[in-house]
Amino acid sequence: MEVKYRKSQGLTDKKLSYCPGCTHGIVHKLVAESLEELGVLGKSVGVASVGCSVFSYEFFNCDMQQAPHGRACAEATGIKRVLPNNVVFTYQGDGDLASIGIAETIHAANRGENITVIFINNAIYGMTGGQMAPTTLEGQRTTTSQDGRNHLIHGNPIKISEIFSQIEGAAYVERVSVYNPKQLMKAKKAIKKAFTYQVEKRGFTLIEVLSSCPVNWGMTPPDALKWIEEKMTPVFPMGVFKDSGEAHE
Amino acid sequence: MPKGKVTFDYEMCKGCGLCVAFCPQHILYQDKVDLNKSGYNIIKVNDPEKCIGCAFCAMMCPDSVITVEVNK
Amino acid sequence: MAKVLMKGNEAIALAALKGGIDAFFGYPITPQNEIPEYLSKHLLAAGKVFVQAESEVAAINMVYGAAGAGARVMTSSSSPGIALKQEGISYIAGAELPCVIVSVMRGGPGLGGIQPSQADYYQATRGGGNGDYQLIVYAPETIQETIDTLKESFDIADYYRNPVLILVDGLIGQMMESVDFDKPIRKRFIPEKDYATTGTDHHPGRNIVNSHYLNPDELEQHNLHLQKKYQQIKNNETKFEMINMEQPDYVIVAYGTMSRIARSAIEMLEEQGIHVGMIRPITLWPYPRAAFDQIPKSCKGILCAEMSMGQMLDDVLISDRGRHDVAFFGRVGGIVPEPEEIVDAILHFQERVVK
């Protein structure tokens, strides 16, 4: 018998800190597999943000830095500028990237920083216990929108991939999900492509992954994945939003 | 001979049930009695012969619990 | 390079290049703009890194990343901008990374003004960020002392793996003085940066730059480790100057631009037969408390002179431990006092004694 699927060497032995069924774990695998398959683990430097994935510096099997909330893309800029031949990525949730860190992320893209941003959109603040995020859906109940998000007072879910498609420095922007094996394989392809674009020095790449939060959504893990498909994808349509394609040194 | 074979690193399992939900052959189930050290009900295979080695279970597992082998 | 007449900010930028800077991350703010302007041209020309960030918050976090990757990094700003950098500075201190920060102080609070000030003493020495951390803080008096301090600061930051803050003000930044860039500085042995995240291809195991310790025991141990380092810095790096301290009637305590003005006041008072000495702290942290033990018996009182409403005053009171009357003289808002005002303050010493 031949091994078809095994744990990626891009992950450490540390047990993941995520809740049962949380898709953070799945996306960690896709990032780790991509770095492993591209043979760049030895020159990768990841930047962990602040949120549920704050501990990712213990999970990715490469050099890591842990950034203040929202500042991962600035930190990654500093790393990449002094280590231009390393593969630098950030791993950020929607609170970290779409709320407090949106300026750092937009400007890293606008400067065309040659980094890869893995953006986990689960429409809620997980680590802090289920508060409303910029990507929380209309009507979605959270601990800070207890009667459901109301756009009249809370505004509307923010569309990161659409926004970043307008930024010339962004070479590749795609929104994907992992709510079933088919979507997962597409997400893997997108993440690996983003890292490939970085290796080819094409500029800023960002993959937005629609993700689940079973505990704070109050659902079983399988139901949470259905909720992404039925409720999130209409608001956050998946697809490629930017693909500049040409390589530039 | 089944096309595929799955093995579980039980101590890493959190009993989330995603593998059970996405196995197209519906041959995985969550045992009602056996727990791992963390107290999660572990997953077992009720009919190993039907495993087609698609690895959907392993792909959907957030914690890299499952290794899949296939017959070439 | 013989003596050259140069503007403070540009001299600071050139000193950074001489100090072996690899990367600079900054943001426009008066009165320090010539620093990023000068470096934007010369760093890129030297094939090094210059980024004008989108904010001071972003700039300090770029510093954090580049320092964590092993580079010699500097940023500069002024008072409100330094306020924005406080969280990042706390992370850099917590993760034990070296970097050089230059603050060209301006009047506050809030937007304040753009004229010189010393109203960020607390911010610099007590730290505006969270947690028990310290920066090594220098307060040079002249442009020459500023560039010598800056050139040495990269080694000091690397040696202690700690941020170094060079505190000057708008006057030092904006005026021109003749300076010599070839004055030799003390070189230190810097161990290899084996902590840098350069990729596991380049070092054994995984390097993690981090200030996050969820386990209280680990975080306490980390803090105790930092305190040991700060004690070592206190023992080795405290710097101050004593002027005219034979048998002074009064002692002035002042730093930076204020200490220069005090020098003139001391001469004017000498002409009136009043002997006045001065303690000039060069490191504001570690503060030279021991200097106060050397004040002769002749001294009738200490005048703390600052371009603020009295912040170093606390350290003067702490260091003096009630042995003398301590008076305060301060001008703020960007007003740089005349020497005559300090002379007058000494002549009316009792009126200014802090109760």
XYZ file of C-alpha atoms in Angstrom:
676
model
C 0.000 0.000 0.000
C 1.109 3.561 -0.760
C 0.427 6.604 1.390
C -2.011 8.906 -0.362
C -2.617 11.389 2.406
C -0.537 12.102 5.503
C 0.094 14.979 7.892
C 2.163 17.704 6.196
C 5.772 18.315 7.245
C 4.853 21.983 7.150
C 3.137 21.458 10.494
C 4.886 20.910 13.815
C 3.949 18.108 16.210
C 2.048 20.515 18.418
C -1.638 19.746 18.850
C -3.673 22.598 17.330
C -5.387 24.864 19.836
C -8.524 25.331 17.695
C -11.988 24.163 18.718
C -13.211 20.804 17.380
C -14.226 21.176 13.717
C -12.828 24.668 13.287
C -11.600 25.166 9.712
C -8.512 27.032 10.906
C -7.006 23.563 11.175
C -7.872 22.742 7.565
C -6.419 25.995 6.232
C -3.263 25.453 8.301
C -2.845 22.146 6.434
C -3.318 23.788 3.034
C -0.699 26.427 3.823
C 1.701 23.848 5.259
C 1.198 21.491 2.283
C 1.743 24.338 -0.190
C 5.006 25.425 1.432
C 6.138 21.803 1.662
C 5.267 21.011 -1.954
C 6.993 24.185 -3.219
C 10.059 23.198 -1.203
C 10.267 26.591 0.512
C 9.686 25.688 4.174
C 13.366 26.309 4.892
C 13.142 29.910 3.740
C 9.618 30.659 4.917
C 8.887 33.220 7.608
C 5.315 33.367 8.806
C 3.712 36.173 10.748
C 1.066 35.134 13.249
C -1.563 37.714 14.048
C -3.758 38.070 17.125
C -6.962 36.073 17.369
C -7.654 32.339 17.443
C -4.645 31.858 15.179
C -2.273 33.718 17.497
C -0.677 30.371 18.312
C 0.086 29.614 14.690
C 3.728 30.385 15.467
C 3.680 27.033 17.280
C 1.989 25.166 14.419
C 3.747 26.178 11.182
C 7.020 24.298 10.874
C 9.102 27.305 9.806
C 10.482 30.499 11.344
C 7.675 32.646 12.723
C 7.061 36.069 14.177
C 4.036 37.053 16.266
C 2.630 40.500 15.391
C 0.509 42.927 17.377
C -3.210 42.804 16.524
C -3.688 44.160 13.013
C -0.019 44.761 12.256
C 0.989 41.491 10.599
C 1.265 42.991 7.106
C 3.502 45.809 8.367
C 5.688 43.291 10.164
C 5.771 41.092 7.080
C 6.794 44.147 5.041
C 9.735 44.703 7.368
C 10.783 41.061 7.115
C 10.417 40.813 3.335
C 12.244 44.058 2.665
C 15.344 42.841 4.527
C 14.973 39.213 3.410
C 13.775 39.600 -0.206
C 14.541 35.984 -1.112
C 12.547 34.489 1.751
C 8.918 33.459 1.435
C 6.957 35.647 3.833
C 3.305 35.142 4.704
C 0.788 36.392 7.225
C -2.069 34.377 8.666
C -4.840 36.670 9.860
C -8.481 36.491 10.953
C -11.227 38.935 10.020
C -10.893 40.975 13.205
C -7.135 41.279 12.690
C -7.164 42.032 8.969
C -10.565 43.545 8.137
C -10.922 45.635 11.285
C -7.865 46.930 13.157
C -5.351 45.931 10.461
C -7.076 47.009 7.278
C -4.807 50.009 6.752
C -1.634 47.950 7.093
C -3.040 45.318 4.750
C -4.239 47.743 2.080
C -0.961 49.623 2.092
C 1.126 46.469 1.933
C -0.921 45.565 -1.144
C -0.629 49.055 -2.543
C 3.135 48.951 -2.216
C 3.016 45.623 -4.010
C 4.841 43.941 -1.111
C 5.874 40.530 -2.318
C 4.115 38.701 0.537
C 1.216 36.248 0.786
C -1.722 36.988 3.068
C -3.917 34.113 4.249
C -7.143 35.784 5.386
C -9.574 33.689 7.451
C -13.079 35.127 7.236
C -15.405 33.443 9.758
C -17.667 36.449 10.256
C -16.985 36.684 13.982
C -14.343 37.322 16.657
C -13.546 33.805 17.856
C -10.789 34.054 20.487
C -12.515 36.787 22.466
C -15.794 34.927 22.615
C -18.007 35.699 19.642
C -18.233 39.422 19.070
C -19.356 41.030 15.809
C -16.665 41.377 13.141
C -16.610 43.649 10.068
C -17.588 40.543 8.087
C -20.508 39.534 10.355
C -23.609 39.046 8.205
C -26.763 41.155 8.347
C -28.998 39.752 11.052
C -26.266 37.502 12.454
C -26.410 37.372 16.249
C -23.120 37.871 18.080
C -22.277 38.922 21.621
C -22.057 42.540 20.418
C -24.974 42.392 17.998
C -27.325 40.418 20.182
C -30.438 41.277 18.193
C -28.603 40.522 14.966
C -26.327 42.793 12.940
C -28.302 45.784 11.663
C -26.669 47.681 8.812
C -28.330 50.912 9.917
C -26.210 50.954 13.041
C -23.495 48.339 12.411
C -22.833 48.858 8.715
C -22.597 46.048 6.179
C -20.213 43.077 5.888
C -16.932 44.325 4.420
C -15.852 42.730 1.127
C -12.070 42.402 1.409
C -11.394 40.510 -1.833
C -13.475 42.979 -3.838
C -11.633 45.912 -2.238
C -8.228 44.403 -2.907
C -9.107 43.688 -6.529
C -8.904 47.467 -7.027
C -5.285 47.671 -5.843
C -2.708 47.535 -8.606
C -0.020 46.205 -6.299
C -2.136 43.117 -5.707
C -1.031 40.418 -8.162
C -3.489 37.713 -7.135
C -6.621 37.849 -4.970
C -9.076 34.953 -4.666
C -11.879 34.112 -2.266
C -12.256 30.410 -1.557
C -13.708 28.153 1.094
C -13.197 24.710 2.616
C -16.782 23.666 3.377
C -16.422 20.437 1.373
C -13.647 18.464 -0.328
C -14.292 20.063 -3.734
C -14.004 23.603 -2.363
C -11.047 22.512 -0.259
C -9.141 21.363 -3.322
C -9.848 24.680 -5.040
C -8.661 26.501 -1.916
C -5.456 24.452 -1.892
C -4.820 25.330 -5.532
C -5.392 29.026 -4.818
C -3.093 29.069 -1.771
C -0.352 27.213 -3.599
C -0.730 29.591 -6.556
C -0.442 32.598 -4.253
C 2.832 31.289 -2.836
C 4.028 30.461 -6.342
C 3.343 34.053 -7.418
C 5.404 35.226 -4.436
C 8.305 32.966 -5.361
C 8.084 34.453 -8.869
C 8.216 37.948 -7.311
C 4.890 39.000 -8.822
C 3.844 41.100 -5.845
C 1.147 41.012 -3.201
C -1.140 37.968 -2.996
C -4.156 37.497 -0.755
C -6.397 34.445 -0.346
C -9.647 34.998 1.587
C -10.951 31.743 3.032
C -14.565 31.587 4.168
C -14.266 29.654 7.418
C -16.384 28.328 10.262
C -16.638 29.029 13.991
C -18.788 26.184 15.332
C -18.576 27.207 18.987
C -19.411 30.895 18.597
C -21.943 30.234 15.842
C -23.562 27.690 18.116
C -23.586 24.915 15.515
C -22.111 21.456 15.043
C -19.010 21.462 12.839
C -20.824 19.911 9.812
C -23.768 22.346 10.176
C -21.309 25.249 10.391
C -19.852 24.243 7.029
C -23.374 24.174 5.549
C -23.955 27.653 6.979
C -20.891 28.924 5.078
C -22.268 27.491 1.825
C -25.841 28.636 2.321
C -25.406 31.955 4.133
C -21.874 33.250 3.567
C -21.235 32.553 -0.121
C -24.169 34.705 -1.287
C -22.698 37.669 0.636
C -19.077 36.715 -0.090
C -19.075 35.208 -3.601
C -16.103 32.994 -4.270
C -13.767 33.347 -7.235
C -10.686 35.097 -8.550
C -10.890 38.856 -8.040
C -7.453 39.773 -9.313
C -4.873 37.887 -11.309
C -2.267 40.190 -12.786
C -0.441 37.194 -14.174
C 2.688 38.882 -15.487
C 5.908 38.323 -13.612
C 7.970 41.373 -12.755
C 11.371 41.456 -11.119
C -8.909 -6.143 -0.881
C -10.271 -2.612 -0.214
C -8.892 0.170 -2.387
C -7.982 2.260 0.608
C -7.114 2.047 4.296
C -7.396 4.729 6.954
C -5.535 4.939 10.250
C -6.271 7.376 13.082
C -3.847 9.172 15.404
C -6.531 8.989 18.077
C -4.883 11.310 20.625
C -4.971 14.215 18.168
C -8.716 13.713 17.456
C -11.250 16.209 18.852
C -14.317 14.186 17.879
C -15.610 16.946 15.555
C -17.262 14.476 13.210
C -16.308 16.142 9.925
C -14.716 12.944 8.635
C -17.879 11.017 9.428
C -19.972 13.674 7.627
C -17.878 13.678 4.446
C -17.041 9.992 3.947
C -18.884 9.205 0.682
C -19.062 5.510 1.647
C -20.547 6.354 5.090
C -18.244 3.814 6.757
C -17.044 6.043 9.578
C -18.855 6.435 12.887
C -18.198 8.074 16.249
C -17.891 5.423 18.932
C -20.275 5.992 21.820
C -17.938 4.464 24.424
C -14.262 4.729 23.541
C -12.642 8.066 24.368
C -9.134 9.388 23.827
C -7.092 10.936 26.666
C -8.679 14.315 26.024
C -12.105 12.774 26.514
C -13.265 12.953 22.893
C -15.271 10.050 21.436
C -13.007 8.565 18.794
C -13.914 7.662 15.212
C -13.951 4.108 13.920
C -14.489 2.348 10.585
C -17.516 0.056 10.477
C -16.831 -1.498 7.083
C -13.149 -1.170 6.037
C -13.768 -3.182 2.888
C -15.800 -0.360 1.374
C -13.052 2.232 1.715
C -12.258 3.638 -1.758
C -9.205 5.612 -0.597
C -10.665 8.990 -1.628
C -9.089 10.632 1.442
C -12.056 13.005 1.883
C -12.041 12.147 5.592
C -8.378 13.030 5.927
C -8.719 16.221 3.863
C -11.637 17.492 5.921
C -9.958 16.663 9.236
C -8.704 19.920 10.790
C -6.225 18.122 13.042
C -4.325 15.827 10.606
C -5.574 12.784 12.542
C -6.102 10.496 9.543
C -3.522 8.871 7.271
C -4.841 7.240 4.082
C -3.119 4.467 2.166
C -4.245 3.165 -1.193
C -3.594 0.096 -3.319
C -1.978 1.025 -6.581
C 35.613 63.655 6.650
C 36.673 66.818 8.391
C 34.274 69.145 10.130
C 31.115 69.934 8.208
C 28.341 72.413 8.915
C 25.150 70.372 8.980
C 21.521 70.491 10.025
C 20.741 68.294 13.024
C 18.223 66.042 11.339
C 20.433 65.447 8.321
C 23.417 64.802 10.573
C 21.294 62.200 12.391
C 20.467 60.542 9.067
C 24.122 60.479 7.963
C 25.157 59.172 11.382
C 22.679 56.311 10.921
C 24.374 55.415 7.648
C 27.765 55.579 9.383
C 26.327 53.419 12.180
C 25.620 50.593 9.737
C 21.851 50.957 9.310
C 20.255 48.307 7.069
C 16.689 49.518 7.025
C 14.656 52.613 7.922
C 10.888 52.795 8.288
C 9.361 56.206 8.958
C 6.502 58.607 8.419
C 6.392 62.337 7.840
C 6.004 64.523 10.940
C 7.474 67.920 11.721
C 10.113 68.685 13.032
C 11.960 65.470 11.957
C 11.195 65.271 8.246
C 14.757 65.739 7.014
C 15.693 62.383 8.568
C 13.447 60.251 6.308
C 14.042 62.637 3.414
C 17.824 62.258 3.613
C 17.651 58.519 4.196
C 15.127 57.937 1.390
C 17.788 59.050 -1.073
C 20.937 57.641 0.481
C 19.605 54.278 1.688
C 18.197 53.282 -1.675
C 21.384 54.516 -3.351
C 23.311 52.200 -1.013
C 21.036 49.276 -1.943
C 19.494 49.261 1.509
C 15.894 49.417 2.685
C 13.790 52.548 3.033
C 10.009 52.475 3.381
C 7.741 55.386 4.112
C 4.990 53.588 5.980
C 1.309 54.503 5.997
C 1.464 55.459 9.666
C 3.822 55.475 12.622
C 1.980 52.391 13.867
C 2.861 50.564 10.650
C 6.418 51.948 10.692
C 7.264 50.589 14.151
C 5.841 47.206 13.210
C 8.002 47.154 10.096
C 10.909 47.868 12.416
C 9.752 44.938 14.551
C 9.694 42.583 11.566
C 13.037 43.686 10.145
C 14.723 43.611 13.576
C 13.339 40.125 14.095
C 14.874 39.177 10.766
C 18.297 40.314 12.028
C 18.656 43.718 10.361
C 20.032 46.925 11.898
C 16.905 49.035 11.915
C 15.973 52.606 12.778
C 12.871 54.732 12.818
C 12.391 58.376 13.682
C 9.404 60.500 14.569
C 8.215 63.272 16.878
C 6.130 63.207 20.056
C 2.611 62.362 18.711
C 4.169 59.883 16.283
C 6.214 58.318 19.071
C 2.954 58.019 21.010
C 1.523 55.932 18.154
C 4.557 53.651 18.254
C 4.282 52.761 21.921
C 2.553 49.398 21.493
C 5.098 48.310 18.895
C 7.968 49.447 21.108
C 6.559 47.372 23.983
C 6.463 44.305 21.678
C 10.033 44.951 20.506
C 11.231 45.212 24.100
C 9.219 42.140 25.072
C 10.583 40.108 22.163
C 14.092 41.422 22.996
C 14.876 42.878 19.622
C 17.369 45.660 18.881
C 16.368 48.869 17.143
C 17.141 52.585 17.257
C 14.354 55.125 17.656
C 14.904 58.862 17.270
C 12.340 61.261 18.717
C 12.591 64.932 17.812
C 10.349 66.341 20.499
C 7.745 69.048 19.853
C 5.256 70.847 22.090
C 2.246 68.910 23.376
C -0.194 67.646 24.468
C -2.290 66.545 21.517
C -1.333 68.059 18.204
C 0.504 70.689 20.221
C 2.997 72.680 18.240
C 6.104 72.065 16.163
C 8.534 74.052 18.265
C 11.101 72.348 20.531
C 10.017 70.744 23.801
C 11.047 68.195 26.424
C 7.511 67.216 27.399
C 7.963 63.562 26.446
C 10.307 62.641 29.341
C 7.685 60.431 30.945
C 6.806 58.872 27.587
C 10.476 58.057 27.007
C 11.555 56.924 30.471
C 8.345 55.514 31.942
C 7.294 53.981 28.670
C 4.015 54.652 26.940
C 3.500 50.980 26.106
C 2.195 48.163 28.256
C 4.169 46.037 30.679
C 7.377 46.349 32.654
C 9.901 47.282 30.003
C 12.609 49.910 29.577
C 14.249 51.683 26.692
C 17.841 52.871 26.897
C 17.230 56.616 26.529
C 19.898 59.112 25.486
C 19.492 62.904 25.642
C 22.387 64.462 23.722
C 23.025 68.196 24.015
C 24.779 69.049 20.742
C 24.579 67.735 17.203
C 28.088 66.303 17.647
C 27.020 64.397 20.734
C 23.846 63.300 18.916
C 25.709 61.767 15.979
C 28.311 60.102 18.209
C 25.507 58.659 20.346
C 23.562 57.509 17.295
C 26.546 55.820 15.666
C 27.155 53.862 18.867
C 23.468 53.136 19.488
C 23.219 50.351 16.881
C 25.899 48.383 18.739
C 24.272 49.095 22.114
C 20.858 47.970 20.816
C 22.381 44.805 19.335
C 24.478 44.117 22.428
C 21.538 44.299 24.834
C 18.872 43.226 22.270
C 16.814 46.195 23.367
C 15.417 49.353 21.761
C 17.524 52.498 22.154
C 15.715 55.833 22.103
C 17.586 59.007 21.204
C 15.646 61.968 22.537
C 16.375 65.301 20.937
C 14.102 68.258 20.273
C 13.100 70.430 17.365
C 15.942 72.850 18.061
C 18.692 70.219 17.843
C 16.934 68.780 14.808
C 16.563 72.031 12.945
C 19.702 74.041 13.782
C 23.055 73.718 12.032
C 26.361 73.077 13.783
C 29.780 71.953 12.601
C 30.274 68.263 13.244
C 32.971 65.658 12.668
C 31.702 62.281 11.489
C 35.082 60.579 11.881
C 35.272 60.923 15.631
C 35.988 57.373 16.771
C 33.256 55.643 18.762
C 33.438 52.660 21.075
C 32.914 49.465 19.100
C 31.367 46.551 20.964
C 31.551 42.849 20.301
C 28.138 41.857 18.975
C 27.298 38.143 19.141
C 25.805 36.555 16.023
C 22.053 37.125 15.748
C 21.137 33.459 16.128
C 17.580 34.438 17.059
C 16.796 36.029 13.674
C 13.990 34.552 11.546
C 16.053 34.056 8.404
C 14.537 30.662 7.608
C 15.367 27.227 8.990
C 17.736 26.695 6.030
C 20.095 29.107 7.744
C 20.069 27.923 11.353
C 19.250 24.888 13.506
C 15.686 24.493 14.770
C 12.947 27.097 14.399
C 13.435 30.756 15.340
C 10.350 32.407 16.788
C 10.184 36.129 17.493
C 7.474 36.461 20.076
C 6.369 38.295 23.197
C 3.348 36.088 23.896
C 3.436 33.921 27.039
C 0.017 32.675 28.057
C 1.470 30.716 30.984
C 1.876 33.146 33.929
C 4.939 31.330 35.295
C 6.673 31.637 31.934
C 5.722 35.302 31.613
C 6.992 36.024 35.126
C 10.279 34.248 34.363
C 10.558 36.284 31.188
C 10.020 39.506 33.129
C 12.631 38.522 35.715
C 15.018 37.851 32.842
C 14.305 41.317 31.405
C 14.867 42.935 34.809
C 18.290 41.253 35.056
C 19.142 42.811 31.702
C 17.928 46.242 32.807
C 20.069 45.998 35.959
C 23.072 45.161 33.769
C 22.298 48.233 31.641
C 22.025 50.394 34.761
C 25.412 49.145 35.933
C 27.183 49.620 32.580
C 25.483 52.336 30.585
C 24.493 55.148 32.928
C 26.056 58.367 31.562
C 26.093 61.919 32.932
C 28.296 65.014 33.078
C 29.141 67.165 36.140
C 29.948 70.802 35.393
C 31.464 73.379 37.758
C 30.790 71.212 40.800
C 33.739 72.280 43.056
C 31.888 74.279 45.708
C 28.576 75.262 44.116
C 26.014 77.395 45.915
C 23.323 75.788 43.735
C 23.172 72.877 41.317
C 21.098 72.906 38.148
C 19.863 69.602 36.728
C 19.101 69.853 33.011
C 19.567 67.877 29.788
C 19.632 68.470 26.062
C 18.875 72.002 24.839
C 18.034 73.168 28.392
C 21.472 72.142 29.671
C 23.118 74.250 26.929
C 21.138 77.290 28.001
C 21.991 76.540 31.629
C 25.719 76.637 30.744
C 25.337 80.305 29.720
C 23.326 81.045 32.853
C 26.095 79.477 34.992
C 28.677 81.791 33.398
C 26.455 84.849 33.965
C 25.922 83.865 37.608
C 29.661 83.290 38.058
C 30.168 86.925 37.038
C 27.828 87.866 39.885
C 29.948 85.750 42.249
C 27.341 82.984 42.526
C 28.840 79.528 41.948
C 26.376 77.254 40.223
C 27.154 73.700 39.120
C 25.188 71.360 36.883
C 24.371 67.694 36.680
C 23.643 66.871 33.046
C 22.056 63.471 32.578
C 23.115 61.993 29.219
C 21.150 58.770 29.758
C 17.646 59.588 30.958
C 17.200 55.877 31.478
C 19.122 54.596 33.341
C 18.862 57.858 35.316
C 22.147 58.921 37.022
C 20.896 58.858 40.600
C 24.409 58.334 41.980
C 25.425 61.774 40.673
C 23.298 63.339 43.406
C 25.430 61.645 46.074
C 28.386 63.691 44.834
C 26.772 67.096 45.471
C 29.097 69.022 47.844
C 27.841 70.303 51.212
C 28.074 73.867 49.912
C 24.993 73.365 47.789
C 21.956 75.242 49.129
C 19.483 73.875 46.601
C 18.838 72.092 43.314
C 17.093 73.735 40.371
C 15.483 71.304 37.922
C 15.187 73.055 34.573
C 13.144 71.567 31.761
C 11.192 72.548 28.672
C 8.128 70.940 30.209
C 5.877 71.384 33.227
C 8.229 69.206 35.289
C 8.716 65.541 34.444
C 12.385 64.856 35.102
C 11.539 66.679 38.344
C 10.267 63.368 39.720
C 13.643 61.706 39.137
C 15.447 64.684 40.673
C 13.290 64.412 43.797
C 13.799 60.646 43.918
C 17.538 60.940 43.409
C 17.974 63.748 45.956
C 15.987 61.889 48.637
C 15.093 65.138 50.440
C 18.667 66.167 51.098
C 18.201 69.572 49.428
C 15.464 72.050 48.568
C 14.454 71.322 44.987
C 13.066 74.111 42.818
C 11.634 73.918 39.319
C 11.960 76.140 36.274
C 10.157 75.257 33.069
C 8.999 76.809 29.792
C 6.647 74.955 27.506
C 4.658 75.166 24.313
C 7.774 75.398 22.243
C 9.248 78.410 24.023
C 13.014 78.070 24.415
C 14.007 80.149 27.475
C 16.755 82.769 27.601
C 19.735 82.184 29.933
C 18.620 85.243 31.892
C 15.453 83.423 32.887
C 17.491 80.650 34.522
C 19.703 83.262 36.205
C 16.534 84.851 37.585
C 15.228 81.484 38.745
C 18.419 80.928 40.769
C 18.240 84.450 42.202
C 14.645 83.821 43.330
C 15.299 80.201 44.273
C 13.088 80.045 47.378
C 10.007 81.178 45.464
C 10.347 78.165 43.154
C 11.003 75.455 45.739
C 8.742 72.472 45.222
C 6.830 71.724 48.422
